[in-house]
XYZ file of C-alpha atoms in Angstrom:
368
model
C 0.000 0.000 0.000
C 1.661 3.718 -0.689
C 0.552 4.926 2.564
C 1.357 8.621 0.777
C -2.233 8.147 -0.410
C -4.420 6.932 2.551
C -7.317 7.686 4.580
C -6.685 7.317 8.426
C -8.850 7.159 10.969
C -8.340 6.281 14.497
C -10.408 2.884 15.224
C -10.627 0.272 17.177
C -10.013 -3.665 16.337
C -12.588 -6.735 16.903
C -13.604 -10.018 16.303
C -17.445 -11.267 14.912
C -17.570 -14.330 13.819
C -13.630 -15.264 13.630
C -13.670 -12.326 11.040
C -11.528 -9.256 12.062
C -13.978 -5.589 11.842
C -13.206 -1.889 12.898
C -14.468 0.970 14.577
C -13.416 4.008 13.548
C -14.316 7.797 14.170
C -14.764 9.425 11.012
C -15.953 13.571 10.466
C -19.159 14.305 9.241
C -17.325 15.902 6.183
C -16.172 12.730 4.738
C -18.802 10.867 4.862
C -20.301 11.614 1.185
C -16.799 11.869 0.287
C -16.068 8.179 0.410
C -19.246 6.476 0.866
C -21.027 5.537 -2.092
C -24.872 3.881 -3.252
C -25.257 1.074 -5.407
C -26.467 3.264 -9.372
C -30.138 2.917 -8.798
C -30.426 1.286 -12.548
C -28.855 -1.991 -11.236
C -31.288 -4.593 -10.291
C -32.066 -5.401 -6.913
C -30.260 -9.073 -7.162
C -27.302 -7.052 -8.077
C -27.584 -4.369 -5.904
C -26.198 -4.806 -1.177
C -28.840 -2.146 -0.588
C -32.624 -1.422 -0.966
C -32.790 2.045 -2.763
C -32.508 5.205 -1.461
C -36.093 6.609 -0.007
C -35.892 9.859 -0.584
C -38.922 11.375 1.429
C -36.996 10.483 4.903
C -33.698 12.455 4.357
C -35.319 16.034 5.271
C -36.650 14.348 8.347
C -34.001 13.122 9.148
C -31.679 16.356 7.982
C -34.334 19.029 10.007
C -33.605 16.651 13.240
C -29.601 17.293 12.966
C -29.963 20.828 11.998
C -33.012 21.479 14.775
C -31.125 20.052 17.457
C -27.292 20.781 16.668
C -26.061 20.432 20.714
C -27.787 17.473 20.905
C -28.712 15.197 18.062
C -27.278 11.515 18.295
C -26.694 8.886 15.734
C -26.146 4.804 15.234
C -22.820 3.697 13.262
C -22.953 3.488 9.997
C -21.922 -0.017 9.140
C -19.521 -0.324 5.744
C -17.790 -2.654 3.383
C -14.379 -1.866 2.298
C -13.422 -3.220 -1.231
C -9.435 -2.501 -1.396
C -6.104 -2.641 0.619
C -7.065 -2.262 4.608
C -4.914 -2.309 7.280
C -5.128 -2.226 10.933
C -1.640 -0.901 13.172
C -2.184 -0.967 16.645
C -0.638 2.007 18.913
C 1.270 -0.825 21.304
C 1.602 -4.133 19.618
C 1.963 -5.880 23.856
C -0.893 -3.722 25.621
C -3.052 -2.015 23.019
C -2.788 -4.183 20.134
C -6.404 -3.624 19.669
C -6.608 0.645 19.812
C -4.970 1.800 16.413
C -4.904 3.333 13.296
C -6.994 1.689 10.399
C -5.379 2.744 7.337
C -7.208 2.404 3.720
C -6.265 2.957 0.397
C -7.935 6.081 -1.597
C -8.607 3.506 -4.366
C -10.508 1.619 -2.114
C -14.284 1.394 -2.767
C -16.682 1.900 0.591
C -20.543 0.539 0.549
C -22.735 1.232 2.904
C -24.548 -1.833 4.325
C -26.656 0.239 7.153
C -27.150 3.720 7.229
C -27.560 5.249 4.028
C -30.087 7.884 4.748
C -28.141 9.126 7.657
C -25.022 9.435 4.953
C -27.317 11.641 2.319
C -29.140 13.518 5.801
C -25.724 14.456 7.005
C -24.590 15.548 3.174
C -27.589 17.852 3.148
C -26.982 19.334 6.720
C -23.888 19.854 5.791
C -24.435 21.837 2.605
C -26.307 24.319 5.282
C -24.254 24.717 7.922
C -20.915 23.794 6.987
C -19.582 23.149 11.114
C -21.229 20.251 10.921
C -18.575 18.916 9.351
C -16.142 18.917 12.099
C -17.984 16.395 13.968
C -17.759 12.814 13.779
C -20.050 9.595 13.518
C -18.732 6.315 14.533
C -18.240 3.633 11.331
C -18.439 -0.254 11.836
C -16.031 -1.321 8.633
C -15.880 -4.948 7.673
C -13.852 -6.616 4.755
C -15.887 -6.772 1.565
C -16.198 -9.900 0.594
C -18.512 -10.373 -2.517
C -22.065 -9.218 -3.410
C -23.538 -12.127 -1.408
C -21.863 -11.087 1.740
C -22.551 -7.584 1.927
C -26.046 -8.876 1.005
C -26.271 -11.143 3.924
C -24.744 -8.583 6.011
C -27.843 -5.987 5.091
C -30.365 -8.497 5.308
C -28.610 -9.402 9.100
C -28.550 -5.591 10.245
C -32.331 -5.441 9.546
C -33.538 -8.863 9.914
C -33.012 -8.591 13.665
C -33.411 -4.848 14.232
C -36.708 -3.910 16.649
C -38.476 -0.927 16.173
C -39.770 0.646 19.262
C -43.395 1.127 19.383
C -45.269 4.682 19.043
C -45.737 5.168 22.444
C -42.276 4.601 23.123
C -41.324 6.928 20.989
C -44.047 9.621 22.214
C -42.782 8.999 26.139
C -38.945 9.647 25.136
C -39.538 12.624 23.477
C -38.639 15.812 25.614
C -38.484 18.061 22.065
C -42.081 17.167 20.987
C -44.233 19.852 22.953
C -47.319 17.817 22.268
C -45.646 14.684 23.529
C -45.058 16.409 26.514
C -48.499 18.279 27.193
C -49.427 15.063 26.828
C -47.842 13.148 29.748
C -48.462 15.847 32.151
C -51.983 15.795 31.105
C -52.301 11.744 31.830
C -49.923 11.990 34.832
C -52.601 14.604 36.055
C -55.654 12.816 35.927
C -56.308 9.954 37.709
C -58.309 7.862 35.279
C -55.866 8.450 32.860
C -52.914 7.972 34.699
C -54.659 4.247 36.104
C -55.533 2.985 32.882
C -53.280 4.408 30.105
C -50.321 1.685 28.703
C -47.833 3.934 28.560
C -45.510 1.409 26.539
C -47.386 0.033 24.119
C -49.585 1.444 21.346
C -51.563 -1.936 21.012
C -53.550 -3.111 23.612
C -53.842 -7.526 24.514
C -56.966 -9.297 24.849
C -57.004 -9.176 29.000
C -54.914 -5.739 29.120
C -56.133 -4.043 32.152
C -55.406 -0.835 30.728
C -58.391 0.938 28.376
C -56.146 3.346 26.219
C -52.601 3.498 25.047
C -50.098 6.854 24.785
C -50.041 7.042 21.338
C -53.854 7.083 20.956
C -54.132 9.927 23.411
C -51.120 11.546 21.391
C -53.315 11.025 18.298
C -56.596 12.309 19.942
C -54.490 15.369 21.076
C -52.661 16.189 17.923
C -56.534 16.206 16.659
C -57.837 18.388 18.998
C -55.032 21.046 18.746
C -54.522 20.203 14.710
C -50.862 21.235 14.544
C -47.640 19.029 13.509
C -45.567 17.301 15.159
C -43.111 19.730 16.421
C -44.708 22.821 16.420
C -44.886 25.122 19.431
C -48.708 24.671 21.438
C -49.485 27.807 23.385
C -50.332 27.969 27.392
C -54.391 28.549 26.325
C -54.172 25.246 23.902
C -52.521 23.493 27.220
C -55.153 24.514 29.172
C -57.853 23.618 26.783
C -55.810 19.894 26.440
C -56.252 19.625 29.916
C -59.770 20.683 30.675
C -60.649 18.442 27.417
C -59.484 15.653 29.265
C -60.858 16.642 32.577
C -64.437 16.696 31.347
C -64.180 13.813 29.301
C -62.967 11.463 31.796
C -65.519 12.495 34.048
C -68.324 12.274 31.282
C -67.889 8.999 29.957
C -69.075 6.343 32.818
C -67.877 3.269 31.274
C -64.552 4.221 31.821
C -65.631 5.279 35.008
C -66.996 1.475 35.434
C -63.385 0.075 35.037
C -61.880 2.467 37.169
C -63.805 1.676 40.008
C -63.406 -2.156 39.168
C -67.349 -2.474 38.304
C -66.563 -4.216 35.183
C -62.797 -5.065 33.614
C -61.075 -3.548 30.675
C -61.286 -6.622 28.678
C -65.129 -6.419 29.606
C -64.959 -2.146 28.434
C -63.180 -3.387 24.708
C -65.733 -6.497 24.214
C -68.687 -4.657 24.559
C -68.241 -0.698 24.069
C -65.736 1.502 21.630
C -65.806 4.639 23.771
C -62.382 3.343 24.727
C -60.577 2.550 21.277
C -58.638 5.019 19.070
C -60.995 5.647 16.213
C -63.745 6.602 18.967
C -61.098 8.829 20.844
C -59.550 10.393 17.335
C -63.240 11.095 16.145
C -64.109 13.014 19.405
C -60.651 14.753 18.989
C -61.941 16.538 15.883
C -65.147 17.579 17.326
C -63.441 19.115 20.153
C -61.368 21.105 17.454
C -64.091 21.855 16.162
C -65.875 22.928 19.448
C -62.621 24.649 19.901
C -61.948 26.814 17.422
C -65.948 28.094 16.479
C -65.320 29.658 20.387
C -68.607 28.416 21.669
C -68.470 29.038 25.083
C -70.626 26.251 26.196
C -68.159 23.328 24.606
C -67.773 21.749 28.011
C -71.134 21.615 28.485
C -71.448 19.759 24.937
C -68.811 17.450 25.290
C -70.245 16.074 28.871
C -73.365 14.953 26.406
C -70.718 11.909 25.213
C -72.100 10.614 28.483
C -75.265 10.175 27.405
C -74.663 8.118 24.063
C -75.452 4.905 23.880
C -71.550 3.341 23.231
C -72.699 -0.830 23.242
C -71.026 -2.647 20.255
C -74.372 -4.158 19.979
C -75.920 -0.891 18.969
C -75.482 -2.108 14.782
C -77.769 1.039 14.324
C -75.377 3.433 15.212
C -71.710 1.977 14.558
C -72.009 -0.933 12.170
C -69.818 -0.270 9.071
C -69.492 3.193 10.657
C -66.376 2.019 13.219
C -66.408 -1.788 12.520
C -67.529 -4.135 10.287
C -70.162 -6.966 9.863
C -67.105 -8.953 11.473
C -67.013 -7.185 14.761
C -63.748 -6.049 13.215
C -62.383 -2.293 14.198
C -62.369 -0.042 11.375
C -58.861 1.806 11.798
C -58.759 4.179 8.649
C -59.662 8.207 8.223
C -63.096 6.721 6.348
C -63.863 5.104 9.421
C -62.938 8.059 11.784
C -65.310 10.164 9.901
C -67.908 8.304 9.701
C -67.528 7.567 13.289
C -67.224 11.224 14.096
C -70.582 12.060 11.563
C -72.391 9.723 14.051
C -71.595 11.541 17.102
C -72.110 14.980 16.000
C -75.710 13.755 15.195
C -75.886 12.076 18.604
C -74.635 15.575 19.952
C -77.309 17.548 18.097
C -74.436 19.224 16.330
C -74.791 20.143 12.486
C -72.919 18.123 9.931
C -71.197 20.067 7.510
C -71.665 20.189 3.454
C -69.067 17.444 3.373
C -69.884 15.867 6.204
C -73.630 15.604 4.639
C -72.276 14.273 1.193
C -70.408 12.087 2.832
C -73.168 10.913 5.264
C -75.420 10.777 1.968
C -72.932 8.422 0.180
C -72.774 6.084 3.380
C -76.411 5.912 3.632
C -77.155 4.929 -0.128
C -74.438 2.331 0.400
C -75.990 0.765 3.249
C -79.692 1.222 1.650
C -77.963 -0.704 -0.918
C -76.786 -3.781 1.186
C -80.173 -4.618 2.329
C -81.949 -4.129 -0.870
């Protein structure tokens, strides 16, 4: 090797599978230097990555740039094709903390972490001290087209993705994430029988919601995106939301005081599930933002509404199907939401009617 012409990075040496990989600390700036994706007009069986989805690198790029003291990123993981070589700083005690030392000629693939590599190009290209700062790099040996294969289809065969609730209860940047654990930790009912883990309930769960459909409710009611900043009057009008409607709805009242159990709540009413929840969301946004100063007094009516599964009059193919089966979809939600305005005595709007009208002739249909 003419070590004249070398990139050198400071790594450390290890051992997977009786094959020798490195760790290295490489700056921000090199990265689209020297790491390269497969030419998107090569077929998949010829390609070690999936192509490049472009829709998640501004995501990605606004989180490094919004959060520049802070951000945090996973190695990249990378195949070297080329001369590579590993010189410890003490061959007796260190002989594993070195330099790795490869060849300019050699050619680098990304196995994992390709959208970070075009994220951190583009946050780059706007503020150029980015580039300073490092990210760690896993670098194995290439060793063919079916090993760099394998080693993609390892990295994400056995990766777990955290649930959305997870995600909502670790996030201290995301003021509605936030407004929205102080508003569960708060209220009693909530606070009882909310799974703050995950955003899926099981059959004998004694919890009745999850964090992520509360999120979802909340993110209805105030209709902003995720990150955006929620004033001190929408807190307050999160939090008495909440406070009348846990003290409206009895069933959830019934499982509170152990009258009936959750699994009992989920068999035989939807009050509790998300469609229900996101539906009442966008009434209260509604309530919300016409100013009527009697909304509390409106939303307590939820109490009054007749939430039994069994009720096919009023929620049959409206927020599940002939199958028993929850409807989770913004059709659903609507149609769901159409029902309880009309239950409420509120007016529909002129879509709200067509679509009402287009249900209607459906279902006149069916039974024809």
């Amino acid at each position: 090797m003419d070590y004249n012409f070398t990139y050198n990075f400071p790594a450390v040496r290890g051992i997977q599978a009786n094959r020798e990989y490195y760790v290295a600390m490489c700056p921000l700036k090199l990265i689209p230097k020297i790491f390269l994706f497969d030419e998107e007009e090569i077929p998949a069986e010829f390609r070690a990555q999936r192509l490049l989805n472009k829709h998640r690198i501004p995501e990605i790029t606004r989180y490094i740039l919004e959060n520049p003291n802070d951000y945090v990123f996973s190695s990249i993981t990378a195949s070297v094709d080329g001369e590579m070589h590993f010189i410890p700083f003490d061959e007796t005690t260190n002989k594993n903390i070195g330099k790795l030392v490869i060849n300019m000629d050699a050619r680098f693939l990304i196995n994992d972490g390709q959208h970070r590599r075009a994220a951190i190009e583009e946050a780059i290209s706007i503020n150029p001290d980015l580039g300073n700062e490092t990210i760690s790099v896993v670098f194995f040996h290439d060793q063919g087209l079916k090993r760099s294969q394998q080693l993609f289809a390892d990295l994400n065969k056995h990766a777990v993705n955290s649930t959305k609730s997870i995600g909502i209860l670790y996030d201290w940047r995301d003021e509605l994430s936030i407004i929205t654990k102080e508003i569960i930790q708060s209220n009693d009912l909530l606070r009882t029988l909310t799974d703050m883990e995950n955003s899926s309930l099981s059959k004998f769960s004694p919890k009745i919601f999850t964090l992520s459909a509360i999120y979802s409710t909340n993110k209805r009611l105030v209709n902003l995106k995720k990150g955006s900043t929620i004033s001190e009057e929408t807190k307050e009008f999160l939090k008495q939301f909440w406070i009348t409607l846990t003290s409206s709805i009895q069933e959830w009242n019934l499982v509170l005081n152990k009258q009936i159990t959750a699994h009992e709540l989920r068999t035989n009413y939807l009050c509790s599930y998300g469609i229900t929840l996101e539906a009442i969301g966008m009434i209260g946004y509604e309530l919300y933002i016409s100013n009527k100063k009697d909304w509390i007094n409106i939303l307590k009516k939820l109490g009054k509404i007749d939430w039994s599964r069994s009720n096919t009059s009023l929620w049959l193919h409206r927020a599940y199907n002939k199958n028993g089966r929850i409807n989770k979809n913004q059709q659903s939600i609507k149609l769901t939401k159409n029902q309880i305005k009309l239950q409420l005595g509120l007016p529909l709007t002129e879509e709200e009617q067509q679509l009402e009208q287009e249900f209607l002739k459906k279902e006149f249909q069916k039974w024809r």
